[in-house]
XYZ file of C-alpha atoms in Angstrom:
654
model
C 67.541 111.623 121.848
C 67.453 109.084 124.694
C 69.568 110.097 127.662
C 70.861 107.063 129.548
C 73.542 109.013 131.477
C 76.068 106.807 129.757
C 78.950 109.117 130.619
C 78.453 108.195 134.257
C 77.826 104.506 133.512
C 80.963 103.777 131.496
C 83.686 103.509 134.142
C 85.820 101.541 131.711
C 86.036 104.253 129.063
C 84.916 102.094 126.147
C 82.790 99.565 128.048
C 80.757 99.279 131.245
C 83.442 97.404 133.137
C 86.796 95.779 132.516
C 86.131 93.040 135.057
C 82.334 92.492 135.118
C 80.244 91.363 132.165
C 77.539 93.836 131.141
C 76.400 94.956 127.702
C 77.014 98.544 126.643
C 73.650 100.356 126.996
C 72.546 101.333 123.490
C 69.371 102.965 122.229
C 66.786 100.747 120.559
C 66.471 100.986 116.782
C 63.504 99.513 114.930
C 64.304 97.588 111.770
C 60.990 96.388 110.450
C 59.385 94.286 113.174
C 62.715 93.216 114.710
C 64.173 95.769 117.114
C 67.918 96.109 117.597
C 69.898 97.328 120.611
C 68.468 98.183 124.002
C 67.525 95.001 125.863
C 67.071 92.941 122.701
C 69.224 89.863 122.040
C 72.262 90.139 119.792
C 70.867 89.929 116.256
C 72.312 87.844 113.419
C 72.618 88.884 109.787
C 74.303 88.002 106.508
C 74.338 89.106 102.869
C 73.084 87.470 99.692
C 75.554 86.463 96.989
C 73.064 86.204 94.132
C 72.551 88.739 91.342
C 70.035 91.210 92.785
C 68.289 91.280 89.395
C 67.575 87.557 89.736
C 64.525 87.882 91.946
C 63.754 84.209 92.526
C 67.368 83.204 93.201
C 67.716 86.059 95.698
C 64.431 85.195 97.390
C 65.316 81.525 97.713
C 68.762 82.281 99.084
C 67.234 84.764 101.536
C 64.879 82.048 102.767
C 67.811 79.671 103.301
C 69.555 82.403 105.280
C 66.500 83.000 107.460
C 66.161 79.272 108.082
C 69.836 79.140 109.121
C 69.317 81.845 111.753
C 69.459 85.297 110.109
C 67.331 88.020 111.683
C 68.162 90.469 108.874
C 69.276 89.948 105.267
C 71.393 92.445 103.323
C 71.228 92.729 99.531
C 73.523 94.750 97.305
C 72.026 97.630 95.326
C 74.890 99.147 93.330
C 72.636 101.031 90.925
C 69.076 102.217 90.358
C 67.952 99.043 88.620
C 68.970 96.813 91.554
C 67.383 99.232 94.016
C 64.127 99.082 92.047
C 64.178 95.277 92.051
C 64.314 95.204 95.843
C 60.564 95.844 95.701
C 60.012 92.672 93.661
C 62.226 90.658 96.032
C 60.385 91.962 99.071
C 56.981 91.294 97.506
C 57.895 87.682 96.700
C 59.257 87.090 100.199
C 56.106 88.451 101.802
C 54.018 86.327 99.427
C 55.877 83.257 100.697
C 55.283 84.249 104.309
C 58.709 85.672 105.197
C 58.702 89.036 106.973
C 62.477 89.250 107.372
C 63.703 92.881 107.334
C 65.807 93.667 104.274
C 68.882 95.898 104.167
C 70.102 97.603 100.999
C 73.888 97.749 100.674
C 74.935 101.043 99.061
C 78.386 102.308 98.186
C 78.748 104.922 95.457
C 75.215 105.764 94.345
C 73.100 108.231 96.378
C 70.092 107.978 94.056
C 70.039 104.182 94.490
C 70.123 104.663 98.266
C 67.270 107.161 98.167
C 65.132 104.762 96.150
C 66.020 101.740 98.298
C 65.189 103.649 101.499
C 61.588 103.859 100.327
C 61.413 100.068 99.878
C 63.454 98.206 102.491
C 63.708 98.447 106.265
C 67.312 99.629 106.428
C 70.050 101.013 104.185
C 73.767 100.678 104.717
C 76.004 103.495 103.522
C 79.796 103.620 103.603
C 80.946 107.166 104.473
C 84.238 106.470 102.719
C 82.645 106.463 99.293
C 79.090 107.793 99.678
C 79.346 111.308 98.228
C 83.044 111.231 99.102
C 86.038 110.175 97.002
C 88.478 107.260 97.091
C 91.132 107.656 94.405
C 94.200 107.048 96.598
C 95.220 110.687 96.226
C 97.117 112.589 98.898
C 95.248 115.846 99.465
C 96.127 118.882 101.538
C 93.248 120.830 103.024
C 93.088 124.105 104.853
C 90.461 123.997 107.595
C 88.249 126.201 105.441
C 88.583 123.853 102.454
C 87.942 120.815 104.677
C 84.763 122.356 106.050
C 83.649 123.280 102.530
C 84.090 119.654 101.438
C 82.051 118.508 104.437
C 79.274 120.906 103.469
C 79.287 119.502 99.919
C 78.918 115.954 101.308
C 76.194 117.111 103.674
C 74.100 118.425 100.775
C 74.320 115.058 98.995
C 73.672 113.015 102.126
C 70.788 114.892 103.755
C 68.178 113.922 101.109
C 68.702 110.273 102.106
C 68.367 111.156 105.797
C 65.070 112.918 105.168
C 63.693 109.972 103.205
C 64.695 107.573 105.987
C 62.907 109.793 108.515
C 59.789 109.943 106.375
C 59.608 106.193 105.728
C 60.823 105.002 109.149
C 63.860 103.394 107.540
C 66.910 102.620 109.661
C 70.436 103.341 108.471
C 73.800 101.718 109.134
C 76.747 104.057 108.852
C 79.351 101.451 108.026
C 82.988 102.545 107.970
C 85.520 100.141 106.448
C 89.223 100.384 107.202
C 90.156 99.865 103.575
C 87.762 102.390 102.050
C 88.432 105.572 103.977
C 88.089 108.559 101.677
C 91.099 110.491 100.427
C 89.913 113.417 102.541
C 89.898 111.377 105.768
C 93.149 109.601 104.871
C 94.892 112.924 104.261
C 93.632 114.364 107.552
C 93.832 111.377 109.944
C 95.814 108.739 108.094
C 94.971 105.073 107.681
C 94.072 104.736 111.362
C 91.294 103.643 113.723
C 90.840 107.316 114.607
C 90.255 108.075 110.925
C 87.625 105.332 110.782
C 85.838 106.775 113.797
C 85.874 110.364 112.534
C 84.611 109.217 109.132
C 81.508 107.781 110.817
C 81.107 110.583 113.341
C 80.857 113.183 110.579
C 77.841 111.350 109.135
C 76.308 110.732 112.566
C 76.470 114.451 113.356
C 74.784 115.243 110.045
C 71.981 112.840 110.956
C 71.544 114.305 114.426
C 71.379 117.806 112.967
C 68.237 116.572 111.176
C 66.918 114.943 114.386
C 67.352 111.507 112.837
C 68.555 108.861 115.313
C 67.525 105.544 113.750
C 71.184 104.614 113.317
C 73.469 101.582 113.634
C 77.247 102.022 113.425
C 80.062 99.701 112.327
C 83.875 99.867 112.146
C 84.925 96.878 110.032
C 88.449 95.834 109.063
C 90.231 92.657 107.992
C 92.973 93.365 110.543
C 91.511 92.281 113.892
C 93.703 94.663 115.902
C 92.535 97.655 113.848
C 88.921 96.516 114.011
C 88.909 96.144 117.805
C 90.692 99.459 118.384
C 88.304 101.305 116.064
C 85.160 100.045 117.821
C 86.603 100.942 121.223
C 87.500 104.433 120.034
C 84.040 104.785 118.526
C 82.316 103.983 121.810
C 84.587 106.326 123.751
C 83.924 109.095 121.211
C 80.161 108.518 121.209
C 80.064 108.601 125.006
C 81.863 111.949 125.053
C 79.195 113.333 122.717
C 76.261 111.781 124.598
C 75.551 109.097 121.977
C 74.792 105.416 122.448
C 73.983 103.985 119.014
C 73.882 100.192 118.611
C 76.894 98.490 117.074
C 77.110 96.125 114.107
C 80.211 93.937 114.528
C 82.195 92.194 111.819
C 85.667 91.319 110.600
C 85.524 92.064 106.910
C 87.114 89.680 104.407
C 87.796 87.078 107.112
C 88.309 84.273 104.581
C 87.002 80.728 104.596
C 87.142 77.521 106.605
C 88.829 77.381 109.991
C 90.870 80.530 109.305
C 87.767 82.623 108.619
C 85.988 81.343 111.706
C 88.949 81.896 114.017
C 89.675 85.358 112.639
C 86.024 86.382 112.999
C 85.881 85.076 116.559
C 89.039 86.951 117.545
C 87.648 90.304 116.385
C 83.959 89.895 117.193
C 84.515 87.853 120.357
C 86.972 90.356 121.831
C 84.287 93.053 121.661
C 81.462 90.786 122.835
C 83.552 89.955 125.913
C 83.438 93.641 126.842
C 79.688 93.857 126.278
C 79.920 95.618 122.909
C 77.836 94.569 119.926
C 74.120 94.464 119.137
C 74.202 92.670 115.792
C 76.925 90.610 114.129
C 77.814 89.314 110.713
C 80.521 86.717 110.167
C 81.989 87.362 106.694
C 83.103 84.037 105.241
C 84.030 83.190 101.672
C 81.293 80.561 101.714
C 77.573 80.418 100.967
C 75.844 82.942 103.275
C 73.677 80.344 105.006
C 76.884 78.978 106.573
C 77.639 82.329 108.209
C 74.628 82.579 110.504
C 75.337 79.446 112.599
C 78.847 80.728 113.316
C 77.544 84.157 114.306
C 74.833 82.557 116.427
C 77.373 80.376 118.245
C 79.305 83.520 119.175
C 76.201 85.450 120.256
C 74.548 82.625 122.198
C 77.505 82.434 124.564
C 76.426 85.781 126.046
C 72.668 85.206 126.123
C 72.805 83.809 129.660
C 76.067 85.296 130.902
C 75.490 87.160 134.139
C 77.354 90.101 135.572
C 79.589 88.788 138.354
C 82.349 90.274 140.462
C 85.826 88.828 140.111
C 89.066 89.495 141.926
C 90.613 91.970 141.626
C 87.203 93.634 141.407
C 88.331 96.362 139.013
C 91.765 97.231 137.566
C 93.016 100.663 138.596
C 91.618 103.134 136.079
C 93.427 106.147 134.736
C 91.658 109.430 134.032
C 91.194 108.182 130.482
C 88.958 105.423 131.779
C 91.220 102.378 131.289
C 94.064 100.768 133.236
C 97.036 103.105 133.363
C 99.319 100.220 132.465
C 98.061 99.688 128.916
C 96.051 101.312 126.165
C 93.151 99.425 124.555
C 93.378 101.790 121.572
C 96.883 100.902 120.330
C 98.642 97.542 120.282
C 101.754 97.191 122.423
C 102.983 93.846 123.655
C 103.515 93.633 127.407
C 107.239 93.836 128.260
C 108.608 90.630 129.781
C 111.975 89.091 130.556
C 113.229 86.312 128.302
C 113.308 82.823 129.793
C 114.640 80.167 127.405
C 113.144 81.701 124.235
C 109.832 82.456 125.989
C 108.861 86.096 126.511
C 110.921 89.135 125.604
C 110.951 89.724 121.852
C 110.255 86.064 121.012
C 106.976 85.214 119.322
C 104.286 83.615 121.537
C 104.767 79.874 122.001
C 102.278 77.027 121.609
C 102.006 74.496 124.438
C 99.953 71.301 124.117
C 99.095 68.420 126.465
C 100.279 65.136 124.894
C 100.056 63.081 128.096
C 97.051 61.126 126.815
C 98.867 59.975 123.660
C 100.792 56.751 123.084
C 104.249 57.915 124.179
C 105.822 54.792 122.690
C 104.984 55.907 119.146
C 106.821 58.953 117.717
C 104.390 59.210 114.815
C 101.747 60.932 116.956
C 103.978 64.010 116.913
C 103.065 64.634 113.264
C 99.770 66.097 114.537
C 101.698 68.900 116.246
C 104.135 69.596 113.414
C 106.938 67.000 113.799
C 106.949 64.401 111.032
C 109.085 61.409 111.970
C 111.068 59.484 109.345
C 111.994 56.023 110.646
C 114.487 55.406 107.813
C 116.450 58.550 108.614
C 115.559 58.546 112.320
C 114.899 62.272 112.166
C 112.053 64.774 112.370
C 110.957 67.250 109.720
C 109.386 70.379 111.179
C 106.240 71.911 109.727
C 105.655 75.690 109.794
C 103.164 75.107 112.594
C 105.302 73.041 114.946
C 104.304 73.118 118.617
C 106.979 74.517 120.949
C 106.242 72.810 124.274
C 104.734 69.377 125.011
C 103.223 68.622 128.426
C 103.771 64.957 129.379
C 102.197 65.005 132.840
C 103.428 61.934 134.728
C 104.095 59.846 131.612
C 107.488 59.243 130.038
C 108.225 58.712 126.330
C 110.143 55.655 125.194
C 111.800 57.502 122.305
C 113.843 60.656 121.885
C 111.811 63.809 121.349
C 112.953 66.311 118.706
C 115.361 68.856 120.153
C 113.126 71.783 119.135
C 110.278 70.487 121.290
C 110.558 71.275 124.992
C 109.186 68.616 127.347
C 107.356 69.508 130.558
C 106.596 67.023 133.330
C 104.755 67.391 136.609
C 107.198 68.450 139.315
C 107.242 65.180 141.296
C 107.836 63.165 138.116
C 110.543 65.583 136.948
C 112.370 65.138 140.267
C 112.767 61.418 139.530
C 114.205 61.902 136.036
C 117.816 60.856 135.564
C 118.107 62.741 132.272
C 116.523 66.178 132.480
C 117.933 67.448 129.195
C 115.285 69.593 127.492
C 112.736 68.570 130.137
C 111.412 71.065 132.649
C 109.101 70.937 135.676
C 105.537 72.151 136.025
C 104.745 73.194 139.605
C 101.496 74.070 141.232
C 101.888 77.287 143.193
C 102.025 75.598 146.611
C 104.789 73.171 145.574
C 106.797 75.931 143.971
C 106.735 78.153 147.058
C 108.068 75.383 149.301
C 110.374 73.623 146.802
C 114.104 73.307 147.368
C 114.940 71.831 143.959
C 114.170 73.765 140.806
C 115.346 73.650 137.213
C 118.383 75.829 136.611
C 117.011 77.015 133.253
C 113.195 77.028 133.173
C 110.358 76.412 135.626
C 106.660 76.464 134.776
C 104.271 77.440 137.570
C 100.505 77.047 137.317
C 98.623 79.931 138.901
C 94.954 80.813 139.072
C 94.146 84.390 138.107
C 92.706 84.936 141.590
C 96.127 84.270 143.137
C 97.731 87.454 141.829
C 98.647 88.653 145.333
C 101.030 85.681 145.758
C 103.343 87.208 143.181
C 104.439 90.069 145.416
C 106.688 87.784 147.495
C 107.373 85.037 144.948
C 110.709 84.586 143.202
C 110.079 84.821 139.468
C 113.634 84.216 138.263
C 113.688 81.555 135.506
C 109.894 81.213 135.845
C 107.131 81.112 133.242
C 103.598 81.294 134.622
C 100.750 79.146 133.305
C 97.715 81.367 133.892
C 94.404 79.571 134.459
C 90.852 80.664 135.263
C 87.645 78.873 136.156
C 85.401 81.937 135.873
C 82.649 82.086 133.251
C 83.915 85.569 132.368
C 87.474 84.285 132.505
C 89.004 86.586 129.896
C 88.362 89.609 132.112
C 89.780 87.836 135.157
C 92.946 86.945 133.262
C 93.176 90.487 131.879
C 92.972 91.836 135.433
C 95.867 89.534 136.340
C 97.959 91.006 133.528
C 97.178 94.572 134.548
C 98.263 93.672 138.089
C 101.593 92.412 136.702
C 102.080 95.638 134.784
C 101.101 97.871 137.674
C 103.679 96.101 139.849
C 106.342 95.965 137.109
C 106.511 92.181 137.218
C 107.962 91.111 133.871
C 107.504 87.364 134.256
C 106.427 85.639 130.991
C 102.907 84.190 130.993
C 101.360 81.388 128.944
C 97.564 81.733 128.835
C 95.759 78.448 129.475
C 92.063 77.805 128.873
C 90.335 74.452 129.382
C 87.228 73.302 127.489
C 84.985 70.265 127.865
C 81.925 68.992 126.055
C 82.359 71.228 123.003
C 82.298 70.243 119.345
C 85.188 71.306 117.121
C 83.497 74.468 115.814
C 82.619 75.757 119.279
C 86.108 74.951 120.568
C 87.670 77.067 117.804
C 85.262 79.968 118.343
C 85.476 80.030 122.143
C 89.262 79.612 122.292
C 89.732 82.300 119.631
C 87.577 84.650 121.697
C 89.144 83.940 125.091
C 92.790 83.820 124.027
C 92.504 86.198 121.085
C 91.043 88.982 123.224
C 94.107 88.944 125.501
C 96.632 88.642 122.663
C 94.936 91.552 120.879
C 95.670 93.682 123.941
C 99.329 92.619 123.943
C 98.963 90.120 126.784
C 100.433 86.628 126.687
C 103.734 84.986 125.755
C 102.117 81.721 124.742
C 98.854 79.780 124.538
C 97.744 76.428 125.928
C 94.359 75.088 124.823
C 93.396 72.097 126.940
C 90.558 70.034 125.493
C 90.646 66.273 126.119
C 87.679 65.756 123.795
C 89.654 66.700 120.686
C 92.627 65.464 118.716
C 96.023 67.116 118.834
C 95.851 68.271 115.218
C 92.774 70.420 115.827
C 94.225 71.917 119.000
C 97.535 72.687 117.303
C 95.883 74.236 114.236
C 93.552 76.313 116.405
C 96.436 77.571 118.549
C 98.445 78.727 115.543
C 95.305 80.084 113.880
C 94.634 82.332 116.869
C 98.201 83.650 116.851
C 97.933 84.295 113.104
C 94.578 86.061 113.435
C 95.926 88.354 116.161
C 99.033 89.087 114.053
C 101.258 87.966 116.941
C 102.865 85.011 115.126
C 102.671 84.507 111.385
C 103.078 80.877 110.378
C 101.243 80.641 107.056
C 99.882 82.573 104.107
C 96.947 84.833 104.960
C 94.063 85.195 102.521
C 91.975 88.358 102.780
C 88.984 87.240 100.735
C 85.596 88.907 100.625
C 82.430 86.881 101.326
C 80.905 87.475 97.879
C 77.690 89.310 97.018
C 75.644 90.263 93.981
C 78.485 92.497 92.736
C 80.998 89.629 92.551
C 82.454 89.050 89.094
C 83.737 85.482 89.527
C 83.211 82.407 91.723
C 84.968 83.518 94.894
C 84.951 80.160 96.651
C 86.402 78.304 93.673
C 88.956 81.041 92.932
C 90.075 81.301 96.558
C 90.676 77.566 96.733
C 92.599 77.638 93.448
C 94.844 80.491 94.608
C 95.299 78.799 97.985
C 96.311 75.508 96.330
C 99.246 77.177 94.570
C 100.352 79.763 97.142
C 99.615 78.410 100.633
C 103.288 77.521 101.150
C 104.338 81.191 101.000
C 104.636 81.692 104.742
C 103.947 85.237 105.892
C 102.457 86.680 102.691
C 99.007 88.286 102.684
C 97.012 87.883 99.461
C 93.763 89.776 98.899
C 91.072 88.124 96.749
C 88.248 90.535 95.945
C 85.172 89.914 93.845
C 84.806 93.484 92.609
C 86.389 96.919 92.719
C 84.144 98.013 95.645
C 85.985 95.516 97.852
C 89.192 95.955 95.922
C 92.364 97.840 96.806
C 90.771 99.542 99.784
C 89.414 96.519 101.608
C 92.672 94.594 101.195
C 94.463 97.601 102.670
C 97.387 95.724 104.181
C 97.656 92.827 101.712
C 100.967 92.248 99.942
C 99.277 91.246 96.678
C 95.773 91.532 95.298
C 93.550 89.676 92.826
C 90.484 91.818 92.020
C 87.599 91.294 89.612
C 87.162 94.373 87.423
C 84.840 93.085 84.699
C 83.471 89.899 83.158
C 86.442 87.525 82.763
C 88.836 90.342 83.704
C 91.160 90.518 86.716
C 93.370 93.373 87.892
C 96.484 92.440 89.870
C 97.946 94.566 92.658
C 101.153 94.903 94.579
C 99.893 96.435 97.815
C 97.581 99.201 96.579
C 99.487 99.661 93.325
C 97.963 98.331 90.112
C 100.527 96.129 88.368
C 98.455 94.588 85.557
C 94.964 95.569 84.409
C 92.256 93.482 82.776
C 94.103 90.155 82.711
C 92.002 87.290 81.321
C 90.890 85.073 84.207
C 92.508 81.938 82.753
C 95.955 83.552 82.973
C 95.503 85.755 86.035
C 96.850 83.382 88.683
C 99.955 82.593 86.619
C 100.525 86.329 86.167
C 100.123 86.892 89.916
C 102.718 84.214 90.656
C 105.119 85.843 88.177
C 104.731 89.161 90.016
C 105.494 87.443 93.336
C 108.514 85.736 91.782
C 109.734 89.009 90.306
C 109.651 90.578 93.773
C 111.790 87.770 95.159
C 109.005 86.529 97.439
C 108.470 83.140 95.821
C 109.770 79.812 97.063
C 109.063 76.481 95.445
C 106.648 74.165 97.219
C 108.432 71.201 98.797
């Protein structure tokens, strides 16, 4: 095995550095003619949704995926017949001049994997159900019995390893949060540590056979779990002298803006720390739409250079990360409460409205306040902005009482009526000011100015934290660790500014930059500043990031798989239908799975589930409990709604 002395290189425990950008040094793995890891660029991949037995349809979709930016294409092979047909698909692709490496997706069938490994360039196995069991049973093992079960799995798995060695086939050991085996669940629980150990068992079996052509993944639909699992994986690999390349993905991310934001939060958080050698964005859309999103995330790091920032490195504990927080378990940073900001309050959304027509109250509908002229009142949407920045402009109408107004300090000083209006200071003005708001003062501070806080009065203060660094997330994270190390519990709103970006890139970059900090428990609010875009997009993106990080739930969450050849109904159409009738159920999580492989396991933390179990047959779940089996598709959504109503979780749509 390559020895890159990675134990010495990883000062950050799970990454090279917590303040400098540098990719985690992984070994190079050959997948056909396209190498992965090492010094290669971050590779892009997706998965076909066609029936694997339909050779021409699969070939043509694969070509569309390659043309959209895929370096690798994955195809499901649930049984021997599909595995056999991979040869026909590969032959037709080569005939048409496409050399794209193919990946066989295997779950329950070792003999299908062994056949596929002789045909394609890579196989993906899930250790949760490859020669292991997932029946949602609670099992008690003695250490002797546990080891005996491992030996049984080893005997079933090693034939595949030997075939991969013989044919030069790569393998992805792909753990999924929702499909941990009963054995792992009983021993480690439904945890990131369980995900890591599930993969490590299979990695050790491979290394015992001197097989190292491996790629590892730790996918989950919960972005916090996903990020923690990858970090634990890297730390664990480093301790054992391993440096396998990483496949990143948020499984069952959903569709549209929600799916893109959720994917960017999980994948982007890890890319920021230099982790990730190949990525797949799992959207409930045609697969050719996934690659451009993944490429937009990856391209951001293609030219990013390692650069020192201040402070140069947060103080590291013996565990390899800042002593003031753990990157392996979510805990929100403790702060004082200032006017419903900080403390135990959910993170707030702040938006710049200074460029709007402040004589017209109707513009507020874009940020969640719908004005009725007849009643002269506002109706609040579930995603209603909390704080509006007016700059030096003054409105000619009364703002809703729920919406705090913030003006630049010099303008605020001139106000006769300061009710519900608060000042925004720059740091210099704040330090020399004699007049401050008795309730709430906002102070803009650059992340480099952390040392100013040691002598600054932070009573009734909320900081607006900015950065101009290319690797700004790390600079802002260093600021937060400074606050924690010095026990400064001042609330902080994270601000990031973006120019010259289209809407898709704005969503992806903001979700990465802000989502990475929120995932680590940092931030009492978000402020996305982008003068190129309308308020509605900025507001929706802000709330989408909070939803994706599970820090503020403001709408229904759909955990829907991206479809593949196993899918038993039209996922895109079904997801939209379910969304149209349930998207007003704020706070509920509904899993929509195309087949039993991505069924109760993959929607591990969903409240309700809608799972295809046969042609025209749906099984409905409450959590992981089957409530109704084999419901005809035409009646399944109505039956699901009746279950929700019976649990007292239904409200009528207004």
